[in-house]
PDB file of C-alpha atoms in Angstrom:
ATOM      1  CA  UNK A   6      69.958  91.197 161.552  1.00  0.00           C
ATOM      2  CA  UNK A   7      67.308  92.110 158.984  1.00  0.00           C
ATOM      3  CA  UNK A   8      68.228  94.725 156.404  1.00  0.00           C
ATOM      4  CA  UNK A   9      66.424  98.035 156.498  1.00  0.00           C
ATOM      5  CA  UNK A  10      64.220  99.289 153.712  1.00  0.00           C
ATOM      6  CA  UNK A  11      66.085 101.406 151.181  1.00  0.00           C
ATOM      7  CA  UNK A  12      65.168 104.670 149.445  1.00  0.00           C
ATOM      8  CA  UNK A  13      63.471 103.750 146.168  1.00  0.00           C
ATOM      9  CA  UNK A  14      61.966 106.942 144.765  1.00  0.00           C
ATOM     10  CA  UNK A  15      62.190 110.583 145.811  1.00  0.00           C
ATOM     11  CA  UNK A  16      59.695 113.365 145.173  1.00  0.00           C
ATOM     12  CA  UNK A  17      61.221 116.651 144.026  1.00  0.00           C
ATOM     13  CA  UNK A  18      59.083 119.801 144.024  1.00  0.00           C
ATOM     14  CA  UNK A  19      60.516 123.119 142.812  1.00  0.00           C
ATOM     15  CA  UNK A  20      64.039 121.791 143.222  1.00  0.00           C
ATOM     16  CA  UNK A  21      63.513 120.606 146.809  1.00  0.00           C
ATOM     17  CA  UNK A  22      63.365 116.963 147.865  1.00  0.00           C
ATOM     18  CA  UNK A  23      59.916 116.918 149.435  1.00  0.00           C
ATOM     19  CA  UNK A  24      59.644 113.238 150.370  1.00  0.00           C
ATOM     20  CA  UNK A  25      61.188 109.815 149.816  1.00  0.00           C
ATOM     21  CA  UNK A  26      59.460 106.462 149.342  1.00  0.00           C
ATOM     22  CA  UNK A  27      61.330 103.625 151.051  1.00  0.00           C
ATOM     23  CA  UNK A  28      60.917  99.995 150.079  1.00  0.00           C
ATOM     24  CA  UNK A  29      62.453  96.653 149.271  1.00  0.00           C
ATOM     25  CA  UNK A  30      63.400  94.689 146.154  1.00  0.00           C
ATOM     26  CA  UNK A  31      64.237  91.049 145.485  1.00  0.00           C
ATOM     27  CA  UNK A  32      65.483  89.578 142.209  1.00  0.00           C
ATOM     28  CA  UNK A  33      65.724  85.772 142.069  1.00  0.00           C
ATOM     29  CA  UNK A  34      66.079  82.928 139.629  1.00  0.00           C
ATOM     30  CA  UNK A  35      63.710  79.961 139.523  1.00  0.00           C
ATOM     31  CA  UNK A  36      65.799  78.010 142.056  1.00  0.00           C
ATOM     32  CA  UNK A  37      65.338  80.756 144.644  1.00  0.00           C
ATOM     33  CA  UNK A  38      68.881  82.085 144.362  1.00  0.00           C
ATOM     34  CA  UNK A  39      69.016  85.790 145.186  1.00  0.00           C
ATOM     35  CA  UNK A  40      70.549  87.635 142.235  1.00  0.00           C
ATOM     36  CA  UNK A  41      70.142  91.245 143.357  1.00  0.00           C
ATOM     37  CA  UNK A  42      68.267  93.239 145.974  1.00  0.00           C
ATOM     38  CA  UNK A  43      67.633  96.566 147.648  1.00  0.00           C
ATOM     39  CA  UNK A  44      66.548  96.998 151.244  1.00  0.00           C
ATOM     40  CA  UNK A  45      65.271  93.765 152.811  1.00  0.00           C
ATOM     41  CA  UNK A  46      64.655  91.009 150.224  1.00  0.00           C
ATOM     42  CA  UNK A  47      63.169  88.789 152.938  1.00  0.00           C
ATOM     43  CA  UNK A  48      60.499  91.265 153.978  1.00  0.00           C
ATOM     44  CA  UNK A  49      57.161  89.535 154.582  1.00  0.00           C
ATOM     45  CA  UNK A  50      54.419  90.797 152.277  1.00  0.00           C
ATOM     46  CA  UNK A  51      50.861  89.890 151.357  1.00  0.00           C
ATOM     47  CA  UNK A  52      51.167  89.006 147.692  1.00  0.00           C
ATOM     48  CA  UNK A  53      47.438  89.450 147.015  1.00  0.00           C
ATOM     49  CA  UNK A  54      46.787  90.230 143.347  1.00  0.00           C
ATOM     50  CA  UNK A  55      50.350  89.369 142.370  1.00  0.00           C
ATOM     51  CA  UNK A  56      49.318  85.722 142.757  1.00  0.00           C
ATOM     52  CA  UNK A  57      46.685  86.031 140.028  1.00  0.00           C
ATOM     53  CA  UNK A  58      48.793  84.513 137.225  1.00  0.00           C
ATOM     54  CA  UNK A  59      49.276  81.411 139.384  1.00  0.00           C
ATOM     55  CA  UNK A  60      45.625  81.352 140.456  1.00  0.00           C
ATOM     56  CA  UNK A  61      44.599  81.665 136.817  1.00  0.00           C
ATOM     57  CA  UNK A  62      46.855  78.719 135.941  1.00  0.00           C
ATOM     58  CA  UNK A  63      45.103  76.573 138.556  1.00  0.00           C
ATOM     59  CA  UNK A  64      41.721  77.542 137.098  1.00  0.00           C
ATOM     60  CA  UNK A  65      42.889  76.881 133.522  1.00  0.00           C
ATOM     61  CA  UNK A  66      44.232  73.480 134.562  1.00  0.00           C
ATOM     62  CA  UNK A  67      40.934  72.548 136.201  1.00  0.00           C
ATOM     63  CA  UNK A  68      38.547  73.778 133.540  1.00  0.00           C
ATOM     64  CA  UNK A  69      37.114  71.887 130.601  1.00  0.00           C
ATOM     65  CA  UNK A  70      36.222  75.125 128.835  1.00  0.00           C
ATOM     66  CA  UNK A  71      37.877  76.359 125.645  1.00  0.00           C
ATOM     67  CA  UNK A  72      39.384  79.681 126.699  1.00  0.00           C
ATOM     68  CA  UNK A  73      40.869  82.251 124.321  1.00  0.00           C
ATOM     69  CA  UNK A  74      43.897  84.392 125.242  1.00  0.00           C
ATOM     70  CA  UNK A  75      41.482  87.225 125.923  1.00  0.00           C
ATOM     71  CA  UNK A  76      39.556  85.237 128.528  1.00  0.00           C
ATOM     72  CA  UNK A  77      42.633  83.770 130.210  1.00  0.00           C
ATOM     73  CA  UNK A  78      44.163  87.257 130.467  1.00  0.00           C
ATOM     74  CA  UNK A  79      41.094  88.682 132.213  1.00  0.00           C
ATOM     75  CA  UNK A  80      41.242  85.788 134.701  1.00  0.00           C
ATOM     76  CA  UNK A  81      44.775  86.924 135.642  1.00  0.00           C
ATOM     77  CA  UNK A  82      43.843  90.611 135.733  1.00  0.00           C
ATOM     78  CA  UNK A  83      43.322  93.378 138.233  1.00  0.00           C
ATOM     79  CA  UNK A  84      41.387  95.218 135.587  1.00  0.00           C
ATOM     80  CA  UNK A  85      40.308  98.841 135.335  1.00  0.00           C
ATOM     81  CA  UNK A  86      36.652  98.070 134.709  1.00  0.00           C
ATOM     82  CA  UNK A  87      36.737  99.621 131.252  1.00  0.00           C
ATOM     83  CA  UNK A  88      34.166  98.333 128.732  1.00  0.00           C
ATOM     84  CA  UNK A  89      36.725  95.975 127.138  1.00  0.00           C
ATOM     85  CA  UNK A  90      37.338  94.372 130.527  1.00  0.00           C
ATOM     86  CA  UNK A  91      33.664  94.025 131.386  1.00  0.00           C
ATOM     87  CA  UNK A  92      32.923  92.334 128.072  1.00  0.00           C
ATOM     88  CA  UNK A  93      35.660  89.797 128.733  1.00  0.00           C
ATOM     89  CA  UNK A  94      34.383  89.021 132.249  1.00  0.00           C
ATOM     90  CA  UNK A  95      30.845  88.570 130.929  1.00  0.00           C
ATOM     91  CA  UNK A  96      32.159  86.194 128.273  1.00  0.00           C
ATOM     92  CA  UNK A  97      33.934  84.052 130.890  1.00  0.00           C
ATOM     93  CA  UNK A  98      30.727  83.898 132.919  1.00  0.00           C
ATOM     94  CA  UNK A  99      28.628  83.059 129.868  1.00  0.00           C
ATOM     95  CA  UNK A 100      31.010  80.319 128.779  1.00  0.00           C
ATOM     96  CA  UNK A 101      30.757  78.747 132.231  1.00  0.00           C
ATOM     97  CA  UNK A 102      26.970  78.975 132.310  1.00  0.00           C
ATOM     98  CA  UNK A 103      27.024  81.724 134.941  1.00  0.00           C
ATOM     99  CA  UNK A 104      25.735  85.274 135.302  1.00  0.00           C
ATOM    100  CA  UNK A 105      26.884  88.348 137.190  1.00  0.00           C
ATOM    101  CA  UNK A 106      24.682  87.239 140.077  1.00  0.00           C
ATOM    102  CA  UNK A 107      27.079  84.322 140.611  1.00  0.00           C
ATOM    103  CA  UNK A 108      30.087  86.587 141.195  1.00  0.00           C
ATOM    104  CA  UNK A 109      31.318  86.638 144.791  1.00  0.00           C
ATOM    105  CA  UNK A 110      33.284  89.874 144.435  1.00  0.00           C
ATOM    106  CA  UNK A 111      32.073  92.854 146.492  1.00  0.00           C
ATOM    107  CA  UNK A 112      30.132  95.533 144.656  1.00  0.00           C
ATOM    108  CA  UNK A 113      32.562  98.218 143.527  1.00  0.00           C
ATOM    109  CA  UNK A 114      33.162 100.954 140.982  1.00  0.00           C
ATOM    110  CA  UNK A 115      35.669 100.708 138.127  1.00  0.00           C
ATOM    111  CA  UNK A 116      39.253 101.677 138.960  1.00  0.00           C
ATOM    112  CA  UNK A 117      39.430 103.712 135.770  1.00  0.00           C
ATOM    113  CA  UNK A 118      38.171 107.220 136.487  1.00  0.00           C
ATOM    114  CA  UNK A 119      36.457 107.774 133.150  1.00  0.00           C
ATOM    115  CA  UNK A 120      34.697 104.409 133.394  1.00  0.00           C
ATOM    116  CA  UNK A 121      33.680 105.041 137.012  1.00  0.00           C
ATOM    117  CA  UNK A 122      31.994 108.307 136.058  1.00  0.00           C
ATOM    118  CA  UNK A 123      29.806 106.473 133.554  1.00  0.00           C
ATOM    119  CA  UNK A 124      28.289 104.001 136.014  1.00  0.00           C
ATOM    120  CA  UNK A 125      25.359 104.680 138.314  1.00  0.00           C
ATOM    121  CA  UNK A 126      26.130 102.394 141.220  1.00  0.00           C
ATOM    122  CA  UNK A 127      28.688  99.803 142.363  1.00  0.00           C
ATOM    123  CA  UNK A 128      28.350  96.271 141.006  1.00  0.00           C
ATOM    124  CA  UNK A 129      30.339  93.046 141.508  1.00  0.00           C
ATOM    125  CA  UNK A 130      31.195  93.072 137.801  1.00  0.00           C
ATOM    126  CA  UNK A 131      33.134  96.326 138.169  1.00  0.00           C
ATOM    127  CA  UNK A 132      35.442  94.970 140.882  1.00  0.00           C
ATOM    128  CA  UNK A 133      39.008  94.629 139.609  1.00  0.00           C
ATOM    129  CA  UNK A 134      39.052  90.951 140.672  1.00  0.00           C
ATOM    130  CA  UNK A 135      35.865  89.955 138.845  1.00  0.00           C
ATOM    131  CA  UNK A 136      37.788  88.206 136.061  1.00  0.00           C
ATOM    132  CA  UNK A 137      39.538  85.957 138.555  1.00  0.00           C
ATOM    133  CA  UNK A 138      36.282  85.113 140.301  1.00  0.00           C
ATOM    134  CA  UNK A 139      34.531  84.443 136.999  1.00  0.00           C
ATOM    135  CA  UNK A 140      37.287  81.994 136.065  1.00  0.00           C
ATOM    136  CA  UNK A 141      37.164  80.247 139.420  1.00  0.00           C
ATOM    137  CA  UNK A 142      33.384  80.009 139.380  1.00  0.00           C
ATOM    138  CA  UNK A 143      33.213  78.788 135.799  1.00  0.00           C
ATOM    139  CA  UNK A 144      34.512  75.376 136.809  1.00  0.00           C
ATOM    140  CA  UNK A 145      33.840  75.317 140.557  1.00  0.00           C
ATOM    141  CA  UNK A 146      37.535  75.629 141.381  1.00  0.00           C
ATOM    142  CA  UNK A 147      38.018  75.971 145.130  1.00  0.00           C
ATOM    143  CA  UNK A 148      40.622  78.595 145.972  1.00  0.00           C
ATOM    144  CA  UNK A 149      41.076  79.009 149.466  1.00  0.00           C
ATOM    145  CA  UNK A 150      40.662  86.912 152.477  1.00  0.00           C
ATOM    146  CA  UNK A 151      41.718  89.489 150.086  1.00  0.00           C
ATOM    147  CA  UNK A 152      39.964  92.770 149.258  1.00  0.00           C
ATOM    148  CA  UNK A 153      37.801  90.742 146.895  1.00  0.00           C
ATOM    149  CA  UNK A 154      36.909  88.084 149.467  1.00  0.00           C
ATOM    150  CA  UNK A 155      39.537  85.440 148.641  1.00  0.00           C
ATOM    151  CA  UNK A 156      42.132  84.347 151.218  1.00  0.00           C
ATOM    152  CA  UNK A 157      45.452  86.143 150.951  1.00  0.00           C
ATOM    153  CA  UNK A 158      48.870  84.636 151.592  1.00  0.00           C
ATOM    154  CA  UNK A 159      51.941  86.192 153.150  1.00  0.00           C
ATOM    155  CA  UNK A 160      55.408  85.295 151.910  1.00  0.00           C
ATOM    156  CA  UNK A 161      58.883  86.735 151.825  1.00  0.00           C
ATOM    157  CA  UNK A 162      59.602  89.140 148.999  1.00  0.00           C
ATOM    158  CA  UNK A 163      62.304  86.749 147.847  1.00  0.00           C
ATOM    159  CA  UNK A 164      59.737  83.937 147.589  1.00  0.00           C
ATOM    160  CA  UNK A 165      57.464  86.152 145.505  1.00  0.00           C
ATOM    161  CA  UNK A 166      60.344  86.874 143.118  1.00  0.00           C
ATOM    162  CA  UNK A 167      61.108  83.152 142.901  1.00  0.00           C
ATOM    163  CA  UNK A 168      57.451  82.404 142.140  1.00  0.00           C
ATOM    164  CA  UNK A 169      57.588  84.819 139.213  1.00  0.00           C
ATOM    165  CA  UNK A 170      60.910  83.456 137.980  1.00  0.00           C
ATOM    166  CA  UNK A 171      59.167  80.083 137.721  1.00  0.00           C
ATOM    167  CA  UNK A 172      56.771  81.549 135.152  1.00  0.00           C
ATOM    168  CA  UNK A 173      59.703  81.792 132.740  1.00  0.00           C
ATOM    169  CA  UNK A 174      60.110  78.007 132.740  1.00  0.00           C
ATOM    170  CA  UNK A 175      56.677  76.355 132.843  1.00  0.00           C
ATOM    171  CA  UNK A 176      58.263  72.903 132.563  1.00  0.00           C
ATOM    172  CA  UNK A 177      59.361  73.278 136.204  1.00  0.00           C
ATOM    173  CA  UNK A 178      55.696  73.447 137.262  1.00  0.00           C
ATOM    174  CA  UNK A 179      54.897  69.739 136.957  1.00  0.00           C
ATOM    175  CA  UNK A 180      51.274  69.018 136.127  1.00  0.00           C
ATOM    176  CA  UNK A 181      50.532  72.741 135.923  1.00  0.00           C
ATOM    177  CA  UNK A 182      53.141  73.289 133.197  1.00  0.00           C
ATOM    178  CA  UNK A 183      50.669  73.555 130.270  1.00  0.00           C
ATOM    179  CA  UNK A 184      48.368  75.872 132.230  1.00  0.00           C
ATOM    180  CA  UNK A 185      51.222  78.134 133.356  1.00  0.00           C
ATOM    181  CA  UNK A 186      52.423  78.387 129.776  1.00  0.00           C
ATOM    182  CA  UNK A 187      48.886  79.202 128.696  1.00  0.00           C
ATOM    183  CA  UNK A 188      48.581  82.070 131.191  1.00  0.00           C
ATOM    184  CA  UNK A 189      51.967  83.520 130.238  1.00  0.00           C
ATOM    185  CA  UNK A 190      51.029  83.419 126.554  1.00  0.00           C
ATOM    186  CA  UNK A 191      47.667  85.072 127.223  1.00  0.00           C
ATOM    187  CA  UNK A 192      49.071  87.895 129.360  1.00  0.00           C
ATOM    188  CA  UNK A 193      51.698  88.675 126.730  1.00  0.00           C
ATOM    189  CA  UNK A 194      49.092  88.617 123.956  1.00  0.00           C
ATOM    190  CA  UNK A 195      46.541  90.757 125.826  1.00  0.00           C
ATOM    191  CA  UNK A 196      48.427  93.136 128.168  1.00  0.00           C
ATOM    192  CA  UNK A 197      45.634  95.718 128.117  1.00  0.00           C
ATOM    193  CA  UNK A 198      43.209  93.244 129.644  1.00  0.00           C
ATOM    194  CA  UNK A 199      45.602  92.597 132.554  1.00  0.00           C
ATOM    195  CA  UNK A 200      45.334  96.206 133.741  1.00  0.00           C
ATOM    196  CA  UNK A 201      44.231  98.863 131.314  1.00  0.00           C
ATOM    197  CA  UNK A 202      44.591 102.597 130.799  1.00  0.00           C
ATOM    198  CA  UNK A 203      47.502 104.205 132.694  1.00  0.00           C
ATOM    199  CA  UNK A 204      48.428 100.955 134.446  1.00  0.00           C
ATOM    200  CA  UNK A 205      52.095 100.193 134.951  1.00  0.00           C
ATOM    201  CA  UNK A 206      51.856  96.446 134.291  1.00  0.00           C
ATOM    202  CA  UNK A 207      50.103  97.032 130.977  1.00  0.00           C
ATOM    203  CA  UNK A 208      52.557  99.742 129.924  1.00  0.00           C
ATOM    204  CA  UNK A 209      55.642  97.718 130.862  1.00  0.00           C
ATOM    205  CA  UNK A 210      54.412  94.654 128.964  1.00  0.00           C
ATOM    206  CA  UNK A 211      53.596  96.745 125.900  1.00  0.00           C
ATOM    207  CA  UNK A 212      57.006  98.432 125.938  1.00  0.00           C
ATOM    208  CA  UNK A 213      59.046  95.326 126.802  1.00  0.00           C
ATOM    209  CA  UNK A 214      57.425  92.147 125.432  1.00  0.00           C
ATOM    210  CA  UNK A 215      60.100  90.048 127.151  1.00  0.00           C
ATOM    211  CA  UNK A 216      58.750  91.152 130.536  1.00  0.00           C
ATOM    212  CA  UNK A 217      55.571  89.891 132.192  1.00  0.00           C
ATOM    213  CA  UNK A 218      54.377  92.250 134.943  1.00  0.00           C
ATOM    214  CA  UNK A 219      51.546  92.306 137.462  1.00  0.00           C
ATOM    215  CA  UNK A 220      50.478  94.982 139.921  1.00  0.00           C
ATOM    216  CA  UNK A 221      49.343  93.996 143.391  1.00  0.00           C
ATOM    217  CA  UNK A 222      47.770  95.788 146.321  1.00  0.00           C
ATOM    218  CA  UNK A 223      49.650  98.305 148.468  1.00  0.00           C
ATOM    219  CA  UNK A 224      52.238  99.007 145.770  1.00  0.00           C
ATOM    220  CA  UNK A 225      53.647  95.503 145.476  1.00  0.00           C
ATOM    221  CA  UNK A 226      54.617  94.845 141.866  1.00  0.00           C
ATOM    222  CA  UNK A 227      56.054  91.616 140.474  1.00  0.00           C
ATOM    223  CA  UNK A 228      57.586  90.831 137.105  1.00  0.00           C
ATOM    224  CA  UNK A 229      59.531  88.174 135.258  1.00  0.00           C
ATOM    225  CA  UNK A 230      62.086  88.571 132.495  1.00  0.00           C
ATOM    226  CA  UNK A 231      61.020  85.606 130.415  1.00  0.00           C
ATOM    227  CA  UNK A 232      64.173  85.117 128.384  1.00  0.00           C
ATOM    228  CA  UNK A 233      66.484  85.617 131.353  1.00  0.00           C
ATOM    229  CA  UNK A 234      64.587  83.617 133.971  1.00  0.00           C
ATOM    230  CA  UNK A 235      64.677  86.449 136.512  1.00  0.00           C
ATOM    231  CA  UNK A 236      61.785  87.085 138.874  1.00  0.00           C
ATOM    232  CA  UNK A 237      61.374  90.538 140.405  1.00  0.00           C
ATOM    233  CA  UNK A 238      59.363  91.703 143.413  1.00  0.00           C
ATOM    234  CA  UNK A 239      59.244  95.388 144.375  1.00  0.00           C
ATOM    235  CA  UNK A 240      57.415  96.645 147.484  1.00  0.00           C
ATOM    236  CA  UNK A 241      56.963 100.339 148.218  1.00  0.00           C
ATOM    237  CA  UNK A 242      56.886 100.480 151.999  1.00  0.00           C
ATOM    238  CA  UNK A 243      54.121 103.053 152.435  1.00  0.00           C
ATOM    239  CA  UNK A 244      51.899 101.536 149.753  1.00  0.00           C
ATOM    240  CA  UNK A 245      52.324 104.615 147.565  1.00  0.00           C
ATOM    241  CA  UNK A 246      51.350 103.604 144.035  1.00  0.00           C
ATOM    242  CA  UNK A 247      52.961 106.678 142.524  1.00  0.00           C
ATOM    243  CA  UNK A 248      56.382 105.215 143.369  1.00  0.00           C
ATOM    244  CA  UNK A 249      55.667 101.675 142.153  1.00  0.00           C
ATOM    245  CA  UNK A 250      56.120 102.354 138.444  1.00  0.00           C
ATOM    246  CA  UNK A 251      59.353 104.359 138.715  1.00  0.00           C
ATOM    247  CA  UNK A 252      60.806 101.749 141.093  1.00  0.00           C
ATOM    248  CA  UNK A 253      59.962  98.771 138.855  1.00  0.00           C
ATOM    249  CA  UNK A 254      61.256 100.495 135.732  1.00  0.00           C
ATOM    250  CA  UNK A 255      64.501 101.410 137.515  1.00  0.00           C
ATOM    251  CA  UNK A 256      64.997  97.775 138.546  1.00  0.00           C
ATOM    252  CA  UNK A 257      64.370  96.528 135.010  1.00  0.00           C
ATOM    253  CA  UNK A 258      66.763  99.122 133.624  1.00  0.00           C
ATOM    254  CA  UNK A 259      69.539  98.341 136.120  1.00  0.00           C
ATOM    255  CA  UNK A 260      69.230  94.658 135.251  1.00  0.00           C
ATOM    256  CA  UNK A 261      69.696  95.489 131.565  1.00  0.00           C
ATOM    257  CA  UNK A 262      66.247  94.213 130.653  1.00  0.00           C
ATOM    258  CA  UNK A 263      64.998  97.279 128.756  1.00  0.00           C
ATOM    259  CA  UNK A 264      65.928  98.080 125.182  1.00  0.00           C
ATOM    260  CA  UNK A 265      66.493 101.659 124.088  1.00  0.00           C
ATOM    261  CA  UNK A 266      63.023 101.682 122.591  1.00  0.00           C
ATOM    262  CA  UNK A 267      61.457 100.380 125.794  1.00  0.00           C
ATOM    263  CA  UNK A 268      63.231 103.047 127.854  1.00  0.00           C
ATOM    264  CA  UNK A 269      61.907 105.750 125.565  1.00  0.00           C
ATOM    265  CA  UNK A 270      58.357 104.400 125.731  1.00  0.00           C
ATOM    266  CA  UNK A 271      58.503 104.214 129.521  1.00  0.00           C
ATOM    267  CA  UNK A 272      60.313 107.520 130.108  1.00  0.00           C
ATOM    268  CA  UNK A 273      57.245 109.373 131.377  1.00  0.00           C
ATOM    269  CA  UNK A 274      56.367 106.545 133.756  1.00  0.00           C
ATOM    270  CA  UNK A 275      59.972 106.215 134.930  1.00  0.00           C
ATOM    271  CA  UNK A 276      60.024 109.810 136.168  1.00  0.00           C
ATOM    272  CA  UNK A 277      56.483 111.219 136.161  1.00  0.00           C
ATOM    273  CA  UNK A 278      55.849 114.915 136.806  1.00  0.00           C
ATOM    274  CA  UNK A 279      54.745 116.450 140.089  1.00  0.00           C
ATOM    275  CA  UNK A 280      51.992 118.973 139.450  1.00  0.00           C
ATOM    276  CA  UNK A 281      51.252 122.301 141.090  1.00  0.00           C
ATOM    277  CA  UNK A 282      48.246 124.274 139.931  1.00  0.00           C
ATOM    278  CA  UNK A 283      47.891 121.829 137.071  1.00  0.00           C
ATOM    279  CA  UNK A 284      51.429 122.480 135.807  1.00  0.00           C
ATOM    280  CA  UNK A 285      54.630 120.439 136.227  1.00  0.00           C
ATOM    281  CA  UNK A 286      56.689 121.791 139.133  1.00  0.00           C
ATOM    282  CA  UNK A 287      58.880 118.779 139.787  1.00  0.00           C
ATOM    283  CA  UNK A 288      59.084 115.046 139.302  1.00  0.00           C
ATOM    284  CA  UNK A 289      59.469 111.651 140.884  1.00  0.00           C
ATOM    285  CA  UNK A 290      63.017 110.344 140.590  1.00  0.00           C
ATOM    286  CA  UNK A 291      64.117 106.748 141.219  1.00  0.00           C
ATOM    287  CA  UNK A 292      67.097 106.639 143.590  1.00  0.00           C
ATOM    288  CA  UNK A 293      67.414 102.911 144.284  1.00  0.00           C
ATOM    289  CA  UNK A 294      70.612 101.035 143.593  1.00  0.00           C
ATOM    290  CA  UNK A 295      70.533  97.263 143.306  1.00  0.00           C
ATOM    291  CA  UNK A 296      73.221  95.337 145.125  1.00  0.00           C
ATOM    292  CA  UNK A 297      74.234  92.096 143.487  1.00  0.00           C
ATOM    293  CA  UNK A 298      74.543  88.865 145.445  1.00  0.00           C
ATOM    294  CA  UNK A 299      77.564  86.581 145.232  1.00  0.00           C
TER     295      UNK A 299
END
């Protein structure tokens, strides 16, 4: 019998529990062994943008271009569309002999509010997946449909965690080993390009350099503890992004993967305020408890 989703994060307003986000967590090693979980670790999910580090590795392996960390990171990104991101996407296109007209992403506005207010109309360049598409197009890599127009794959949450655990040991990836190592190095070197302002993956990687994190659609977030070989997949059942950060940080903390300094840097994201009339009147509180597997 499948396990039920578990409470991950509750919303407290003026001392009253107003709502609870349910979800599921899987923590695995690179062999697929389940280390810890909450809710249903076998829940089927669309991994969508959480596959971008792997997709970027395929593109890096196929290309003949000389790519800096900055350009590899934007290929693995779901970026905010801030100026720093757009410059990186343009540079990938230019290096591959392409222009914005070659992008197959839908026209969109930047995810970042301040950046979105500065643009006149949607463009393919602003789409959060434009870095991935620029990298694919730069060397005619065929990658088999997501919100950006690319096919999307469903897999168990446990499989997603195992996929991320594999990033901690590129040598297990066969021919792709050098490319996987290259993507991991780039994402660690350029965490702001992976997401941007107020993005949980960027903030986690900045606070805890031993952790590689990537946001996906519908509040799926994946991470890998590089020194420990643990892959993590967290899915908020209702797709509520506000719960994704607190849930991921709670998992990392319960696994002992955050230093005291990292906990302090992430404190506001671990339990963000609930506002009323522009003032704090409550907060989000993680309530999940990981169960370990024998």
